[in-house]
Tab-separated table of C-alpha atoms in Angstrom:
chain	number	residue	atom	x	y	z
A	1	UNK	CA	-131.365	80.650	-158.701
A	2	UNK	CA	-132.849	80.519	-155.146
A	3	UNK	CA	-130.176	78.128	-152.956
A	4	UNK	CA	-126.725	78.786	-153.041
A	5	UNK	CA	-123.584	76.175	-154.592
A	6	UNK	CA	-120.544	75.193	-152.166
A	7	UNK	CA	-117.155	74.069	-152.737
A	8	UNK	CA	-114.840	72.551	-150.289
A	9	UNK	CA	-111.899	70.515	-150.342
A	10	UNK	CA	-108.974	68.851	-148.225
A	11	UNK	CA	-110.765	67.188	-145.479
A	12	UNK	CA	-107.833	64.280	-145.489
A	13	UNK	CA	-110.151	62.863	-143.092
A	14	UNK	CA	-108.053	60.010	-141.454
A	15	UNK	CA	-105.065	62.298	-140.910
A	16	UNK	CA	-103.166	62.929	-139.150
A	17	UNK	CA	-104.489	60.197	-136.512
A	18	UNK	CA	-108.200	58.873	-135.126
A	19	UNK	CA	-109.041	61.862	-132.708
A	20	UNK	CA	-107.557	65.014	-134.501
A	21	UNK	CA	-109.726	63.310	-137.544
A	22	UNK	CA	-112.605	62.553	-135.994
A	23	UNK	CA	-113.417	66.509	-134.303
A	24	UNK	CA	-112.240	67.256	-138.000
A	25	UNK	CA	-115.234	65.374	-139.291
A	26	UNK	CA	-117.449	66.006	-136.400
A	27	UNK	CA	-117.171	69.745	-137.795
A	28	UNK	CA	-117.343	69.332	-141.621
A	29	UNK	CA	-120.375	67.599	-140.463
A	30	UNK	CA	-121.842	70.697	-138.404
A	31	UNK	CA	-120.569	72.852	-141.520
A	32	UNK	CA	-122.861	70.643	-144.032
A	33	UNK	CA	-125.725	70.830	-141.397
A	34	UNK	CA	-125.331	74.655	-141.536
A	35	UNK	CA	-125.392	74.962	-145.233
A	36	UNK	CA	-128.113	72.225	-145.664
A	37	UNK	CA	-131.142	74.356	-146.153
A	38	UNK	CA	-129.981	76.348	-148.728
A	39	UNK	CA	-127.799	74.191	-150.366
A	40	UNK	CA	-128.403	73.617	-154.150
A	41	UNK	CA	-125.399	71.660	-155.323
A	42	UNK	CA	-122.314	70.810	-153.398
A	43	UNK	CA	-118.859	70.358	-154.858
A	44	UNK	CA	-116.561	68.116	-152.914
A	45	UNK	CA	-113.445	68.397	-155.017
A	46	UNK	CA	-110.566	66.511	-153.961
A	47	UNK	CA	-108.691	64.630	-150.679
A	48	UNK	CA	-111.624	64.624	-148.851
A	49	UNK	CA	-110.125	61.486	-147.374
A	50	UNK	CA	-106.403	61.211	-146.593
A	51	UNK	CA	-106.441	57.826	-148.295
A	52	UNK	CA	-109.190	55.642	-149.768
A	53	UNK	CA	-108.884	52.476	-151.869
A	54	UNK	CA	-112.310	50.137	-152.777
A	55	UNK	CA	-111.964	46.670	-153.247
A	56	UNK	CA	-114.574	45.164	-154.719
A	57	UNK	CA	-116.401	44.231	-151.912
A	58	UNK	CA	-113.972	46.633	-148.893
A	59	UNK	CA	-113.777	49.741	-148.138
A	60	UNK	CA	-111.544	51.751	-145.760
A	61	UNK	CA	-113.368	51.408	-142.151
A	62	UNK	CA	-114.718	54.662	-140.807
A	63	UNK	CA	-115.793	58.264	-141.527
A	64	UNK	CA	-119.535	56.955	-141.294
A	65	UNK	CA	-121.153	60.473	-139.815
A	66	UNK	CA	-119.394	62.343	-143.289
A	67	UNK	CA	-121.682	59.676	-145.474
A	68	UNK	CA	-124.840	59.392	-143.241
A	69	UNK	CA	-124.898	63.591	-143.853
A	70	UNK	CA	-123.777	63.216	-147.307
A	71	UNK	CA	-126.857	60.351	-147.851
A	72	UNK	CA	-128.939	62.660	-146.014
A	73	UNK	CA	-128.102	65.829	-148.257
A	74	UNK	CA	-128.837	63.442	-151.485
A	75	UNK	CA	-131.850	62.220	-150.031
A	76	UNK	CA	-133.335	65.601	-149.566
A	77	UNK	CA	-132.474	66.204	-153.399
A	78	UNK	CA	-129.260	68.015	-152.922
A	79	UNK	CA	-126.802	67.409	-155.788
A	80	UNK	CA	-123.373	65.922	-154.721
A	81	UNK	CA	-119.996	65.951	-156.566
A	82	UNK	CA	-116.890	64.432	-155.708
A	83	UNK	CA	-113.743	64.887	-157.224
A	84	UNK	CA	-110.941	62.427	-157.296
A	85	UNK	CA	-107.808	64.017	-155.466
A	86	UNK	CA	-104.117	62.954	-155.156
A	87	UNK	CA	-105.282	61.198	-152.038
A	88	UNK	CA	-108.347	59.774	-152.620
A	89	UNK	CA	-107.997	58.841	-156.247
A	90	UNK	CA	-109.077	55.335	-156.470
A	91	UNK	CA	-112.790	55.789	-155.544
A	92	UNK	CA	-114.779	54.505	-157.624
A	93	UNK	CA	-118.534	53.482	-157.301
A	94	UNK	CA	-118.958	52.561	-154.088
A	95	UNK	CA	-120.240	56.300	-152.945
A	96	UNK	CA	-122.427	56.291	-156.104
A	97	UNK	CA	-124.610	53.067	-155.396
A	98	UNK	CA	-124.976	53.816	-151.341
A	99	UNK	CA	-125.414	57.749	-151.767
A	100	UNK	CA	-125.912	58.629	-155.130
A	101	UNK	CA	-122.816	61.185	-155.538
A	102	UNK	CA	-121.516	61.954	-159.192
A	103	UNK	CA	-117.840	61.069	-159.441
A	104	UNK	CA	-115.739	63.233	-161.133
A	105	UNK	CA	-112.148	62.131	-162.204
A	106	UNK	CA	-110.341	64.914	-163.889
A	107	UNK	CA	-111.563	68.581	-164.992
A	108	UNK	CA	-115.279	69.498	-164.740
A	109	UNK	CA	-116.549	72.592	-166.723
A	110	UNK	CA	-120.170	73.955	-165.803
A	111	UNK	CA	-122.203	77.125	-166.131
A	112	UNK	CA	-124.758	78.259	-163.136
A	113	UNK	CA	-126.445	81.549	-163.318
A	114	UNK	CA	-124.250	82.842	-167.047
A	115	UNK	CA	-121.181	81.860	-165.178
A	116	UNK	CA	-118.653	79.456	-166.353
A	117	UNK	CA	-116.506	77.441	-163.992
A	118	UNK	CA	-114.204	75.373	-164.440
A	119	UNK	CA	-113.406	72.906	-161.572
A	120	UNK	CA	-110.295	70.885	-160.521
A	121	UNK	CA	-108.777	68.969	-157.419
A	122	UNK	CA	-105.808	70.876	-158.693
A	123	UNK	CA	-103.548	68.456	-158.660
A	124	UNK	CA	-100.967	67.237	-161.463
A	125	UNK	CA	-101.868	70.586	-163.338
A	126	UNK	CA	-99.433	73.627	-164.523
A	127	UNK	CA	-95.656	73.742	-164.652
A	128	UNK	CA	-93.235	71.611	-162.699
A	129	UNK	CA	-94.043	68.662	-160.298
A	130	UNK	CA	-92.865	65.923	-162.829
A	131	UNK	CA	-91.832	63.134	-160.596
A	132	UNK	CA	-95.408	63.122	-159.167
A	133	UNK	CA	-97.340	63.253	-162.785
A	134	UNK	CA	-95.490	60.261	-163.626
A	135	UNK	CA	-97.098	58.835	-160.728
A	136	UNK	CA	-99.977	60.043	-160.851
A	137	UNK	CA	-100.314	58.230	-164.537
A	138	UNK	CA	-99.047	55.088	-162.479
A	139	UNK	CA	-101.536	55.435	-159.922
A	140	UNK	CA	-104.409	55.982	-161.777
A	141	UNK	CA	-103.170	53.247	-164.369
A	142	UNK	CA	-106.403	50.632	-164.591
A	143	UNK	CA	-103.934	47.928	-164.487
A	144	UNK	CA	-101.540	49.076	-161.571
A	145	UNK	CA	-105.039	49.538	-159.541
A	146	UNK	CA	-106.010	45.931	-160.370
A	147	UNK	CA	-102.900	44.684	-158.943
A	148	UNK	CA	-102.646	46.596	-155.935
A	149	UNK	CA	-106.208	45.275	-155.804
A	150	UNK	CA	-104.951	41.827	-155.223
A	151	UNK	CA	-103.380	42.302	-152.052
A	152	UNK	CA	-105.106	41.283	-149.408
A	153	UNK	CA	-106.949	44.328	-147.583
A	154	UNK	CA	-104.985	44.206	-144.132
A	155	UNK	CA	-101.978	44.130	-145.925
A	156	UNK	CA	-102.778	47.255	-148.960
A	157	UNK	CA	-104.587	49.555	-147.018
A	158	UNK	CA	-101.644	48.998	-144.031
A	159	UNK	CA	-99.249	50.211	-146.832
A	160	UNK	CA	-100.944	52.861	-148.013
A	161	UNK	CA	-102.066	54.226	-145.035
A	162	UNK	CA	-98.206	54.195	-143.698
A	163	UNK	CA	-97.787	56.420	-146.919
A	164	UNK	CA	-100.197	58.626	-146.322
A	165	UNK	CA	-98.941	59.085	-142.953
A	166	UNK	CA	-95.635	60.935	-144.854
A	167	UNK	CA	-98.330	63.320	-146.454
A	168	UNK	CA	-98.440	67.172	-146.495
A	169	UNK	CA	-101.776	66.737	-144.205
A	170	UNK	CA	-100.156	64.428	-141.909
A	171	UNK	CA	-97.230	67.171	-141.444
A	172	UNK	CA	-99.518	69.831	-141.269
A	173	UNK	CA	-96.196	71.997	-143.066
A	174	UNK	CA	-97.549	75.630	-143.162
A	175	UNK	CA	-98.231	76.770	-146.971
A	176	UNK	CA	-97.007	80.539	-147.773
A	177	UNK	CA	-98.303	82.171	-150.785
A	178	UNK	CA	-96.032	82.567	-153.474
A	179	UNK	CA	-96.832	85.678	-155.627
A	180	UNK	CA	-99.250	85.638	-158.371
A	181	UNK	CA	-96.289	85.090	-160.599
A	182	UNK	CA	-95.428	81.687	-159.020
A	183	UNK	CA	-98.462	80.513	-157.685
A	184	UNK	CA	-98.763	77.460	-160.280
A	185	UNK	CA	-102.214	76.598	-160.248
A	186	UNK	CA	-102.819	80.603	-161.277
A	187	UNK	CA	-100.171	79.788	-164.617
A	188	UNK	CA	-102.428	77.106	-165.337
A	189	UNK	CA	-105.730	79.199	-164.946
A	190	UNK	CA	-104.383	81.830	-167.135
A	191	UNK	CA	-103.135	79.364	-170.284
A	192	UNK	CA	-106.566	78.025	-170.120
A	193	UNK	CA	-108.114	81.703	-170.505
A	194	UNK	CA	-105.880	81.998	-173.749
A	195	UNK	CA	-108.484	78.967	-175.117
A	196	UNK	CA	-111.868	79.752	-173.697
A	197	UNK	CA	-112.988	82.421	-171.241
A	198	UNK	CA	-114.075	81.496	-167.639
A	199	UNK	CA	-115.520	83.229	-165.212
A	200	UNK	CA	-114.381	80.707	-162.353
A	201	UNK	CA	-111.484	78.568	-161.888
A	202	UNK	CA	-111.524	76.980	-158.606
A	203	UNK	CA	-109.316	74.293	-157.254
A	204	UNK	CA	-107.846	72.423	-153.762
A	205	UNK	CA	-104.919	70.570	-153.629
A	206	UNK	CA	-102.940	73.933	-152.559
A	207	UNK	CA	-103.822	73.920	-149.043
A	208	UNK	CA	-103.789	77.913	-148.829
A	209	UNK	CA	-107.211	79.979	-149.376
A	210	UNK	CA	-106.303	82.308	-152.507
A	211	UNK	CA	-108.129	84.587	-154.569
A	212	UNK	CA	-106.206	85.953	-157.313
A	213	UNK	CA	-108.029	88.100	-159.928
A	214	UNK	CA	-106.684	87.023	-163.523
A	215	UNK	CA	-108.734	89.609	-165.670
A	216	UNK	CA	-111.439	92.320	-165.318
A	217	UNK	CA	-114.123	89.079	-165.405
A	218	UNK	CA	-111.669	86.352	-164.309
A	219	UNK	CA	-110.921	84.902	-160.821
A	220	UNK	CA	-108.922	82.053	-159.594
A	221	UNK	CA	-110.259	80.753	-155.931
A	222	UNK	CA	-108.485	78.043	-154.051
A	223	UNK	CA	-110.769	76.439	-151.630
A	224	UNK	CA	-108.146	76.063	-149.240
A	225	UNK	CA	-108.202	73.001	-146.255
A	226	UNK	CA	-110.456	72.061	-142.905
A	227	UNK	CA	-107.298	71.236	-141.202
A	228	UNK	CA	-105.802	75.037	-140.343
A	229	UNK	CA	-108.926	76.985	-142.268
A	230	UNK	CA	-112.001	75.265	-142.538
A	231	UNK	CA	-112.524	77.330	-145.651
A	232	UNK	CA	-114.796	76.980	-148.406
A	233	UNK	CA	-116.220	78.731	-151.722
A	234	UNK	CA	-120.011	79.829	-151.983
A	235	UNK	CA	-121.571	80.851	-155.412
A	236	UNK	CA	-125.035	82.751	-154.462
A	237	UNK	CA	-126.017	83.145	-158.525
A	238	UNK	CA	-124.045	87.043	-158.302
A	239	UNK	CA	-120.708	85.623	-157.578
A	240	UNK	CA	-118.154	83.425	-155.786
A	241	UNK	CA	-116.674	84.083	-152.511
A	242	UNK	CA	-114.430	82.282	-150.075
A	243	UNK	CA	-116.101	81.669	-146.700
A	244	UNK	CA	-114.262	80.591	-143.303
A	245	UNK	CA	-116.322	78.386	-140.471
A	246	UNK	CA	-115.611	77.688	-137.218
A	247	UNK	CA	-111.930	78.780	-135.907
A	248	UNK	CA	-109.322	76.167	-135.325
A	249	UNK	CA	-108.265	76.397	-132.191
């Protein structure tokens, strides 16, 4: 393998208002410039936008420069994931058709280099958090999106944007580790190595960079967010690191 694989997550571009997201973006864009030229595959996994909701022919307004680079990265034969989040859950082809992305909804398993990953947002998995996997089943429902589809556009993306705005991202609450004992996406990661071995696990959703070594040839890497860390995960074909660009200020 001769170009490296990325992994980012937790942009919640549109959060917490238009000029705190836009430098946001302005920078994930400079980040993805960086990377571009030896850039393999990349791995958007998750809340990349701090809502998004297609109609069939709407889509939130905005974000434009993150999609020109994206189309640009695609163009130049650069393989693009993206992963549904909590956030961001109900894209659904719209960034296929214009850029050419792969949408993933749930889990993704792959194997680069004798590796094996396995890739999540991170959300809705391990113990506890009930209330919101009941509505995360609502949510992604088919049927409960084809009736919030029915409300005019002004009027659903008002809504859920005015949710949104009550969001982790929008608070900007500071995340503390837990211990490896607690940290819940790190249960998770370990029941799964019970059924198959993986080299990888790596996840968002947690907002806090973490890597946690689960056996001798196990590791569990949170990718962190690009609102306090700008953090990130690179796989160079040896093995998978967390990365930091650009200080916040």
């Amino acid at each position: 393998m001769t170009k490296n694989i990325y992994f980012a997550s937790d942009f919640h571009l549109g959060s917490p208002d238009f000029l705190e997201s836009r430098k946001r973006e302005d920078r994930i864009v400079r980040w993805l410039t960086s990377i571009e030229s030896n850039c393999s595959e990349l791995f958007l996994m998750g809340d990349v936008f701090d809502f998004w909701f297609e109609y069939k022919t709407v889509v939130p307004k905005g974000f434009i420069r993150l999609q020109g680079k994206l189309a640009a990265m695609a163009d130049a034969g650069i393989k693009i994931y993206f992963f549904k989040g909590n956030h961001d859950m109900w894209v659904n082809d719209y960034f296929t058709k214009e850029i050419g992305v792969e949408i993933v909804s749930d889990e993704l398993v792959i194997e680069r280099a004798g590796k094996r990953f396995f890739l999540h947002h991170g959300d809705g998995l391990g113990p506890g958090d009930q209330k919101y996997k009941l509505l995360r089943k609502i949510f992604r429902n088919p049927v409960c999106q084809w009736l919030f589809s029915l409300i005019p556009p002004r009027i659903g993306l008002g809504i859920a944007n005015g949710w949104s705005g009550h969001s982790r991202a929008a608070s900007n609450k500071e995340e503390v580790f837990l211990g490896e004992e607690n940290e819940w996406l790190a249960i998770y990661a370990r029941e799964q190595l019970l059924k198959q071995h993986y080299d990888y696990f790596v996840f968002g959703h947690r907002h806090l960079p973490l890597e946690i070594n689960l056996t001798a040839d196990s590791k569990y890497v949170n990718i962190g967010e690009w609102i306090n860390f700008n953090s990130y995960a690179v796989f160079d074909g040896n093995e998978l690191s967390l990365k930091y660009f650009e200080k916040v200020n």
